[in-house]
Tab-separated table of C-alpha atoms in Angstrom:
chain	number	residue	atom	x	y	z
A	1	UNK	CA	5.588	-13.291	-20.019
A	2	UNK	CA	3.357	-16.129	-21.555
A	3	UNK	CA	3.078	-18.772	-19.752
A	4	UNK	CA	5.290	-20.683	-22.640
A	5	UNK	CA	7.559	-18.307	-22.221
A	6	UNK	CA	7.988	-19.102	-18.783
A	7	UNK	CA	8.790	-22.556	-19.333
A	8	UNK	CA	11.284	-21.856	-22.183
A	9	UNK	CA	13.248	-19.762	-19.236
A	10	UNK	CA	12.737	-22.154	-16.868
A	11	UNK	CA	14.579	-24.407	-19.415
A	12	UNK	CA	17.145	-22.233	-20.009
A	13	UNK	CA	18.079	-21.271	-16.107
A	14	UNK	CA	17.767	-24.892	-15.469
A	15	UNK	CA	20.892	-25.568	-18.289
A	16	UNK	CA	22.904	-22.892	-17.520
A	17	UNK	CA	22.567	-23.665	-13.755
A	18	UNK	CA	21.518	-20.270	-13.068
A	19	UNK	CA	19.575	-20.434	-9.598
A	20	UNK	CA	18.593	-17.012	-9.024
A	21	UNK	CA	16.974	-16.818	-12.680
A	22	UNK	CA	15.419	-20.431	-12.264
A	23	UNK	CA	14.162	-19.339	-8.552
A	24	UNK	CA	12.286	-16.553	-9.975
A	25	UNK	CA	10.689	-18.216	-12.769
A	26	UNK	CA	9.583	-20.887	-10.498
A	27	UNK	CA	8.111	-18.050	-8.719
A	28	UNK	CA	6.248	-16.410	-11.336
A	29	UNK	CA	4.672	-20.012	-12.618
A	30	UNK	CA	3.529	-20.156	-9.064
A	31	UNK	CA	1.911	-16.706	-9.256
A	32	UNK	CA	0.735	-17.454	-12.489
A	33	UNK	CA	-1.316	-21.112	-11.308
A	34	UNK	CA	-2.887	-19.112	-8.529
A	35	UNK	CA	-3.828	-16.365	-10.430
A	36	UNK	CA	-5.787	-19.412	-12.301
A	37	UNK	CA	-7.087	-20.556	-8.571
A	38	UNK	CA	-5.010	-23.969	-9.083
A	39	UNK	CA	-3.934	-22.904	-5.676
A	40	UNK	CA	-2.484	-26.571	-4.901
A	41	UNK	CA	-0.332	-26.368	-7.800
A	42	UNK	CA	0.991	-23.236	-6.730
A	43	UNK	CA	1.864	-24.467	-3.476
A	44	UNK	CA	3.710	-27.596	-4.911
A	45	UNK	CA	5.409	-25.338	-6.957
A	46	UNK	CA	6.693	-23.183	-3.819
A	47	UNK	CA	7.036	-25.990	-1.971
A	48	UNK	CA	9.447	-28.468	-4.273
A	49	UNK	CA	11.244	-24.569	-4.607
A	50	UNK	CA	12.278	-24.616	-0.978
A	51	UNK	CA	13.257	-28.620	-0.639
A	52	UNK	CA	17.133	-28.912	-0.817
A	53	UNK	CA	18.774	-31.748	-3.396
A	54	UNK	CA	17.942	-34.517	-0.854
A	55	UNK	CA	14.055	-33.212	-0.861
A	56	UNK	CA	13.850	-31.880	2.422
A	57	UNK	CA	12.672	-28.518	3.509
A	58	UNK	CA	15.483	-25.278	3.462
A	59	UNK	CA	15.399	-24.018	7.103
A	60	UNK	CA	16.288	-20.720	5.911
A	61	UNK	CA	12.522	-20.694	4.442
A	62	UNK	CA	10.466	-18.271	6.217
A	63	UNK	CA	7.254	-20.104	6.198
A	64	UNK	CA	4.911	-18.125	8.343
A	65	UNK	CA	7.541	-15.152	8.800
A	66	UNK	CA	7.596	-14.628	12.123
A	67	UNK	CA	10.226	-12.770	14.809
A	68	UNK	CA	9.870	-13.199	18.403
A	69	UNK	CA	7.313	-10.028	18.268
A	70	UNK	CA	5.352	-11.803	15.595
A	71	UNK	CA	4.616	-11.447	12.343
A	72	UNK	CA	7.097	-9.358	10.232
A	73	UNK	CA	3.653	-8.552	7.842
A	74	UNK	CA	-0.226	-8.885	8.566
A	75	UNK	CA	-2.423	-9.748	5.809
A	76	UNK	CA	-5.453	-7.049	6.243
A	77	UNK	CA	-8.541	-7.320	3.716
A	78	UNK	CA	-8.987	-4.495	2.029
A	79	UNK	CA	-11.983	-1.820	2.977
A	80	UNK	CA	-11.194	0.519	0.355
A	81	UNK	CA	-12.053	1.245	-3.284
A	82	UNK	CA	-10.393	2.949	-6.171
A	83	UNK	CA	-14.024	4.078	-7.053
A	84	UNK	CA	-14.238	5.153	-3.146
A	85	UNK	CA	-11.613	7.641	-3.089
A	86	UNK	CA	-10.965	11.575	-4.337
A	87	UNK	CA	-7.743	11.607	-6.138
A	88	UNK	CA	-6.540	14.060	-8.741
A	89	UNK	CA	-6.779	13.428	-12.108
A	90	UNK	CA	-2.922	12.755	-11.938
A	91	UNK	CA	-2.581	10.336	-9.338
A	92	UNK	CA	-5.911	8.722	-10.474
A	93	UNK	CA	-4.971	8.146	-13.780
A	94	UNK	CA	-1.222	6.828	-12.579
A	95	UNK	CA	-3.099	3.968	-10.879
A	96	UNK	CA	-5.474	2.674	-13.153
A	97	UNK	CA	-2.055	2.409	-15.291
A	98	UNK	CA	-0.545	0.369	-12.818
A	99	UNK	CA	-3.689	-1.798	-12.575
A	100	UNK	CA	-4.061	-2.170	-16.171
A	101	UNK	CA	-0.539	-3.202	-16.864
A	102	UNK	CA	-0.688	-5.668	-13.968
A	103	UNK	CA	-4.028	-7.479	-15.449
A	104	UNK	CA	-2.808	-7.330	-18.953
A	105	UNK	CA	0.854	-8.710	-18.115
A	106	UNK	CA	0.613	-11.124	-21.026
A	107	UNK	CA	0.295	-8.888	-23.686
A	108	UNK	CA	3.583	-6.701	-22.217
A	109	UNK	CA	5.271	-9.590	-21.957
A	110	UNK	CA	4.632	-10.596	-25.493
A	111	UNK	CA	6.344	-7.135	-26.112
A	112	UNK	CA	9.417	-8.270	-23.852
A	113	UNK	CA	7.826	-5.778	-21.336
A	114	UNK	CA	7.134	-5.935	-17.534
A	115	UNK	CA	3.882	-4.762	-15.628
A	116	UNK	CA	5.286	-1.220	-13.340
A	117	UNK	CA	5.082	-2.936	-9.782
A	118	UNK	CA	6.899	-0.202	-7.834
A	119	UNK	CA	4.712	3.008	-6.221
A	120	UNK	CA	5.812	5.813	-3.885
A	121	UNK	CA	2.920	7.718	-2.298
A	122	UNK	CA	3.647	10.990	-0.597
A	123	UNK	CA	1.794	13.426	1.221
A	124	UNK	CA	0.606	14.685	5.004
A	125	UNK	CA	-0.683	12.099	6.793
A	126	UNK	CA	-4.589	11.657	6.979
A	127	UNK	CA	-4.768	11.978	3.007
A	128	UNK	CA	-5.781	8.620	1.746
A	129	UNK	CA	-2.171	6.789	1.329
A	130	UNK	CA	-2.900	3.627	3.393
A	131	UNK	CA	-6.546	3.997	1.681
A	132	UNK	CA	-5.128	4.001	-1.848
A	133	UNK	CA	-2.688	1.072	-1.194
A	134	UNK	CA	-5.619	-0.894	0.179
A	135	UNK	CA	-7.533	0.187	-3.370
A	136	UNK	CA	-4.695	-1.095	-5.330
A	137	UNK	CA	-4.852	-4.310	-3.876
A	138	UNK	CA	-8.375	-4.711	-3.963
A	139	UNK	CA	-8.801	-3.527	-7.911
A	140	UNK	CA	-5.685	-6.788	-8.177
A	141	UNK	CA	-7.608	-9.021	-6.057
A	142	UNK	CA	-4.809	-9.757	-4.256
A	143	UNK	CA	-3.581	-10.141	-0.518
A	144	UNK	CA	-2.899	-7.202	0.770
A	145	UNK	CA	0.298	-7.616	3.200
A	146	UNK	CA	1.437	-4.612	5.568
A	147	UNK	CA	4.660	-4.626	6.745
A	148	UNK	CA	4.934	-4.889	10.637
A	149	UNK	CA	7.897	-2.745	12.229
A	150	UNK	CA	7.486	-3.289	15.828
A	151	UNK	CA	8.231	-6.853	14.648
A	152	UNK	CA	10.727	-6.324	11.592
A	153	UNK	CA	13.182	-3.766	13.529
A	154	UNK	CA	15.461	-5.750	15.939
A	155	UNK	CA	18.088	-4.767	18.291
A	156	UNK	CA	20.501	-6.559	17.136
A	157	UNK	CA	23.563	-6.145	14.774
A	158	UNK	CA	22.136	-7.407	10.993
A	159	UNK	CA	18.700	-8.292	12.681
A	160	UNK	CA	16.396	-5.584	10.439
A	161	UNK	CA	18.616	-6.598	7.660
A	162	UNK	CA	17.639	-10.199	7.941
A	163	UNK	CA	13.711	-9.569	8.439
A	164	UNK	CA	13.302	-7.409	5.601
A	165	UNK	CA	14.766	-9.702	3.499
A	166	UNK	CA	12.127	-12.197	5.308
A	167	UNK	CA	9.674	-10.335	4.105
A	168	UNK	CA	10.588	-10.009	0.529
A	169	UNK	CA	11.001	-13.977	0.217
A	170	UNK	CA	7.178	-14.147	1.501
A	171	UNK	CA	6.068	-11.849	-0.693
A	172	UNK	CA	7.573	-13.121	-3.704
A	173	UNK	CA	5.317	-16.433	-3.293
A	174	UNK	CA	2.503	-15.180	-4.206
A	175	UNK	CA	0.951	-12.198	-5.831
A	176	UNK	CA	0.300	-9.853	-3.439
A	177	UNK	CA	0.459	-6.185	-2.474
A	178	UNK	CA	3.128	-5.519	-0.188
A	179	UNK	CA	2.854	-2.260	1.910
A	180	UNK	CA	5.305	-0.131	3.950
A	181	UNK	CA	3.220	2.654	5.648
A	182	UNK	CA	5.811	5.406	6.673
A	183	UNK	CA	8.881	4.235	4.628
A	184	UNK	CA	11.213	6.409	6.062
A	185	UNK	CA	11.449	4.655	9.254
A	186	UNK	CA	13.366	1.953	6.665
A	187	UNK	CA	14.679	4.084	3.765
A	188	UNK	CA	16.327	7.239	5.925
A	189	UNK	CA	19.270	8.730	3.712
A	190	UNK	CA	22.405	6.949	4.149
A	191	UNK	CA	24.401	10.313	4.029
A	192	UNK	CA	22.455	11.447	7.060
A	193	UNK	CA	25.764	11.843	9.592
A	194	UNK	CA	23.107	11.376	12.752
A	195	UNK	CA	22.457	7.796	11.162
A	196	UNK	CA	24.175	4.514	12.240
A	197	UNK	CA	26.200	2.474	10.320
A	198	UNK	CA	23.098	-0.092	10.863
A	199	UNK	CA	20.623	1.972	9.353
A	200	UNK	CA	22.925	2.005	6.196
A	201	UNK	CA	23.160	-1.739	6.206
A	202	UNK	CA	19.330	-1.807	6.083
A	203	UNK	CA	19.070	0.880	3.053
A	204	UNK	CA	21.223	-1.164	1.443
A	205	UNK	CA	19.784	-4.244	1.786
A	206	UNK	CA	16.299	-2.771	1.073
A	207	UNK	CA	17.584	-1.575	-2.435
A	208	UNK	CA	19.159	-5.299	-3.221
A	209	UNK	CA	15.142	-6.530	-2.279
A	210	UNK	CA	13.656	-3.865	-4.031
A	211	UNK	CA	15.785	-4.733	-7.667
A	212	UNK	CA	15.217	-8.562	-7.137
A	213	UNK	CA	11.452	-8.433	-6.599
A	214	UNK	CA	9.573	-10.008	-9.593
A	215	UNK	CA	6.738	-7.473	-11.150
A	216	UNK	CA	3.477	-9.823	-10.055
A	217	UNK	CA	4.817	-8.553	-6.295
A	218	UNK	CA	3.628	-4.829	-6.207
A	219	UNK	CA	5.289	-2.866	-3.534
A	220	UNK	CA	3.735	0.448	-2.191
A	221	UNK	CA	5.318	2.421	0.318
A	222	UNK	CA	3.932	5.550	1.754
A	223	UNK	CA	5.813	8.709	3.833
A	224	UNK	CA	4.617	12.023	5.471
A	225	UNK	CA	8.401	13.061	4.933
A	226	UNK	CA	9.817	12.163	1.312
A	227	UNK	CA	12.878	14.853	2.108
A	228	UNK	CA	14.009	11.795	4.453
A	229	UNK	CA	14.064	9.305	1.983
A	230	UNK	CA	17.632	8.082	0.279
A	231	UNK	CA	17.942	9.318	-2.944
A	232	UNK	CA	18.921	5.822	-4.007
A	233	UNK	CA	15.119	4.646	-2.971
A	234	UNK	CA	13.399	7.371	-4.762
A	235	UNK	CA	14.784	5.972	-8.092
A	236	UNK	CA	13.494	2.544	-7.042
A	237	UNK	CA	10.133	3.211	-7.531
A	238	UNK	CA	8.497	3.814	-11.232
A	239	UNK	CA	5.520	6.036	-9.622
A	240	UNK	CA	5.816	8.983	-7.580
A	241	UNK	CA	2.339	10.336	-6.206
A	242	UNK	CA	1.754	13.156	-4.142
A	243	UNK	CA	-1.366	13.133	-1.760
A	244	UNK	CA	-1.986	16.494	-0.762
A	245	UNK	CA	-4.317	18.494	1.461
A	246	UNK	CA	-7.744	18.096	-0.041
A	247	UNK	CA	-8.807	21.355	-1.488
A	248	UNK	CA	-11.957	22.856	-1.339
A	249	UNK	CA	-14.178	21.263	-4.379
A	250	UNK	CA	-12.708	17.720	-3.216
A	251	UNK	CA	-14.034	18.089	0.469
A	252	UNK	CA	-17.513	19.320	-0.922
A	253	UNK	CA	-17.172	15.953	-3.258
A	254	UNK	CA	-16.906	14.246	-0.306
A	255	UNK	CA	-19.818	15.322	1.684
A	256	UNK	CA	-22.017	14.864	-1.291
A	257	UNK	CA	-20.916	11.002	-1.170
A	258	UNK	CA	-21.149	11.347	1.874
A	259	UNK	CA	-24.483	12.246	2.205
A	260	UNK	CA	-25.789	10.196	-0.634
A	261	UNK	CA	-24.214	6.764	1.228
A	262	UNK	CA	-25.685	7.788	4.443
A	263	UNK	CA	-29.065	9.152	3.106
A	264	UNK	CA	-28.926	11.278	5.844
A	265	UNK	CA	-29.169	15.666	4.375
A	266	UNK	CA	-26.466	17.494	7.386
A	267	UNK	CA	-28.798	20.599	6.310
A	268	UNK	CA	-25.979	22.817	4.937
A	269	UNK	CA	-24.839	22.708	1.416
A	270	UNK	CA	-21.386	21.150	0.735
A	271	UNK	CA	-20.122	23.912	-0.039
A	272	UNK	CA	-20.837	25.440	3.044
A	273	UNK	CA	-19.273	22.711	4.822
A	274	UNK	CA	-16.040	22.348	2.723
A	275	UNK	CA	-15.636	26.154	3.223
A	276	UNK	CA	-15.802	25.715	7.219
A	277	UNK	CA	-13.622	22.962	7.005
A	278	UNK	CA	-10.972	23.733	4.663
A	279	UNK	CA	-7.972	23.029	5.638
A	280	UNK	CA	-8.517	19.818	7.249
A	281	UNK	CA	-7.310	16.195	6.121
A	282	UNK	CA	-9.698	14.132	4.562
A	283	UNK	CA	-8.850	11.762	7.551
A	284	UNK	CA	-10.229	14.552	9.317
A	285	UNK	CA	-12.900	15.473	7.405
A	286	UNK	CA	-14.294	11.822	7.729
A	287	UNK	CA	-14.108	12.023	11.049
A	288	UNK	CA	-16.199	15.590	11.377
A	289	UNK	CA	-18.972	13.645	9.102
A	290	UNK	CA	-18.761	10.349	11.355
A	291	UNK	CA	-19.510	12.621	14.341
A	292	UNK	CA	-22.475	14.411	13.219
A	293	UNK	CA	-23.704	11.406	12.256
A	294	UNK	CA	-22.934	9.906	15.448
A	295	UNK	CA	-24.925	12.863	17.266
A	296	UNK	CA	-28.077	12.536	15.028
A	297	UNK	CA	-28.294	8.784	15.592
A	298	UNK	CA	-28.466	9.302	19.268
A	299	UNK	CA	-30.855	12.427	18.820
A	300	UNK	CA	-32.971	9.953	16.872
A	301	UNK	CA	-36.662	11.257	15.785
A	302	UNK	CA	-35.821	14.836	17.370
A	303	UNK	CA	-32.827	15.285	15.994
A	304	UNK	CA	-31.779	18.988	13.922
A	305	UNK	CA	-29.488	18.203	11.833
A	306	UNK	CA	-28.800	21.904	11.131
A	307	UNK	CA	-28.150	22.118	14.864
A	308	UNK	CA	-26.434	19.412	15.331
A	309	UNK	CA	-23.972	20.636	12.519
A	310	UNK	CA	-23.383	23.866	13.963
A	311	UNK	CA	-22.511	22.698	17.336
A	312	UNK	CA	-20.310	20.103	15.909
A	313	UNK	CA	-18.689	22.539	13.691
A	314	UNK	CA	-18.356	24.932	16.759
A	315	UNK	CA	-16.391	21.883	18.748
A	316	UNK	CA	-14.563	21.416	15.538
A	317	UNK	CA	-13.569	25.006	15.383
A	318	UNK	CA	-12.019	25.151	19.011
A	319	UNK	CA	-10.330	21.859	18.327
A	320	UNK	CA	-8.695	22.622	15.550
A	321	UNK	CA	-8.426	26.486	15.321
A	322	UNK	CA	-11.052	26.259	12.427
A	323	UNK	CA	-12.129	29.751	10.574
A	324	UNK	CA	-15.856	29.104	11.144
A	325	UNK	CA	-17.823	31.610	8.816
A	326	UNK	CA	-21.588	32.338	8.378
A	327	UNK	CA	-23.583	28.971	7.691
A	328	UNK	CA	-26.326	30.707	6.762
């Protein structure tokens, strides 16, 4: 809402001595000011927020959000564009949505509406989730945190519980992008009968962070394994995006990008080379370019790139059981 609005609330939450509601307005003011890069405002803000009635610090405030194997989330700049990637019309289209709604929250708000904040990607892995997530925060221009599970899953009884919840109070200080790369290690189905009871607790728990999460914080969690997901969680999330296989035309999309980045010609058309490599991720695809390339370089003024493709493409084929037809 307006940032009158937000005031008017505060107001209100303030007289009715509702401290969840006045918390979260707090919050979004904060968001708000460093949206505005007033950046030590913001930080006041956060930082009166987390002072008890006698004006010292809450030690239940997770500022840095650490466990004893580090960082529950790592802030990671973002090397990926929306502009950069090959998405279907669908899933390309869903996300310049979510973008637009986020930068035009005012307007929504002046329409009693909220930005969508809430995005399930799903697909085999090597297909561009992480890559998207990173392009999502990076058409926001905002941090882009990613979720840490070595250091968020403890041992102990109510441990994971805890740290997730950790992780949702950090994220709710600022606007950010918060990511959870293979979600199901977190949101399993609770009916599951080969689950613990603890796994429930943390489902559960995940859901109450989930609802409570204010719409500036945009959450995107990605799985190679949706079926494994609690149906619960699925209804959490406004967008659902599938990132299959690439098919053919997208792989020959990619080499010519590919090609006009590098201004290096492989020899082939693309076609040629999205037919001998169809079936691959575009993980792997990448990775087939990045090698030629890698090959040429060291070839240097001698190098056949026609060659060089062929023999890579031959190494390629034994690797991964490739159908390698006539290049000709």
């Amino acid at each position: 809402m307006a940032r009158a609005d937000l005031i008017l609330n505060l107001v209100k939450a303030g007289a009715r001595g509702d401290q969840a509601h006045f918390r979260k307005t707090v919050e979004a003011l904060a968001a708000d000011e460093r949206a505005k890069n007033h950046n030590i405002l913001a930080d006041r803000l956060i930082a009166h927020l987390q002072q008890d009635s006698n004006g010292r610090p809450k030690t239940l405030s997770p500022q840095p959000v650490r466990s004893p194997s580090g960082p529950l989330v790592a802030e990671v700049a973002p090397r990926r564009r929306l502009e950069d990637l090959i998405l279907s019309t669908e899933v390309e289209q869903a996300v310049h949505e979510l973008v637009e709604e986020q930068h035009r929250v005012d307007l929504l708000r002046s329409h009693n509406l909220e930005p969508r904040n809430r995005a399930l990607l799903a697909g085999p892995p090597g297909n561009g989730k992480t890559s998207l997530a990173e392009a999502i925060a990076d058409a926001l221009n905002a941090p882009f945190l990613i979720v840490r599970y070595e250091a968020v899953i403890g041992s102990y009884l109510g441990e994971t519980a805890q740290r997730i919840g950790q992780v949702f109070e950090h994220a709710r200080s600022q606007q950010c992008v918060l990511f959870f790369d293979e979600f199901d290690a977190v949101g399993k189905e609770r009916g599951d009968l080969h689950e613990t009871g603890e796994i429930k607790r943390v489902v559960s728990s995940l859901l109450l962070q989930i609802d409570a999460l204010p719409s500036y914080v945009v959450v995107v969690a990605a799985s190679n394994h949706p079926e494994l997901l609690d149906r619960a969680v699925w209804r959490r999330f406004q967008l659902r995006l599938e990132l299959p296989m690439p098919k053919q035309e997208q792989i020959e999309e990619w080499f010519k990008r590919f090609e006009t980045h590098t201004k290096q010609s492989f020899g082939l058309t693309p076609q040629s080379l999205a037919q001998n490599l169809k079936g691959l991720s575009f993980a792997e695809v990448e990775d087939f370019g990045t090698d030629v390339m890698r090959r040429i370089a060291l070839n240097q003024s001698d190098a056949d790139a026609v060659k060089i493709v062929e023999k890579c493409l031959a190494q390629w084929k034994k690797r991964f059981t490739l159908k390698v037809s006539d290049i000709h």
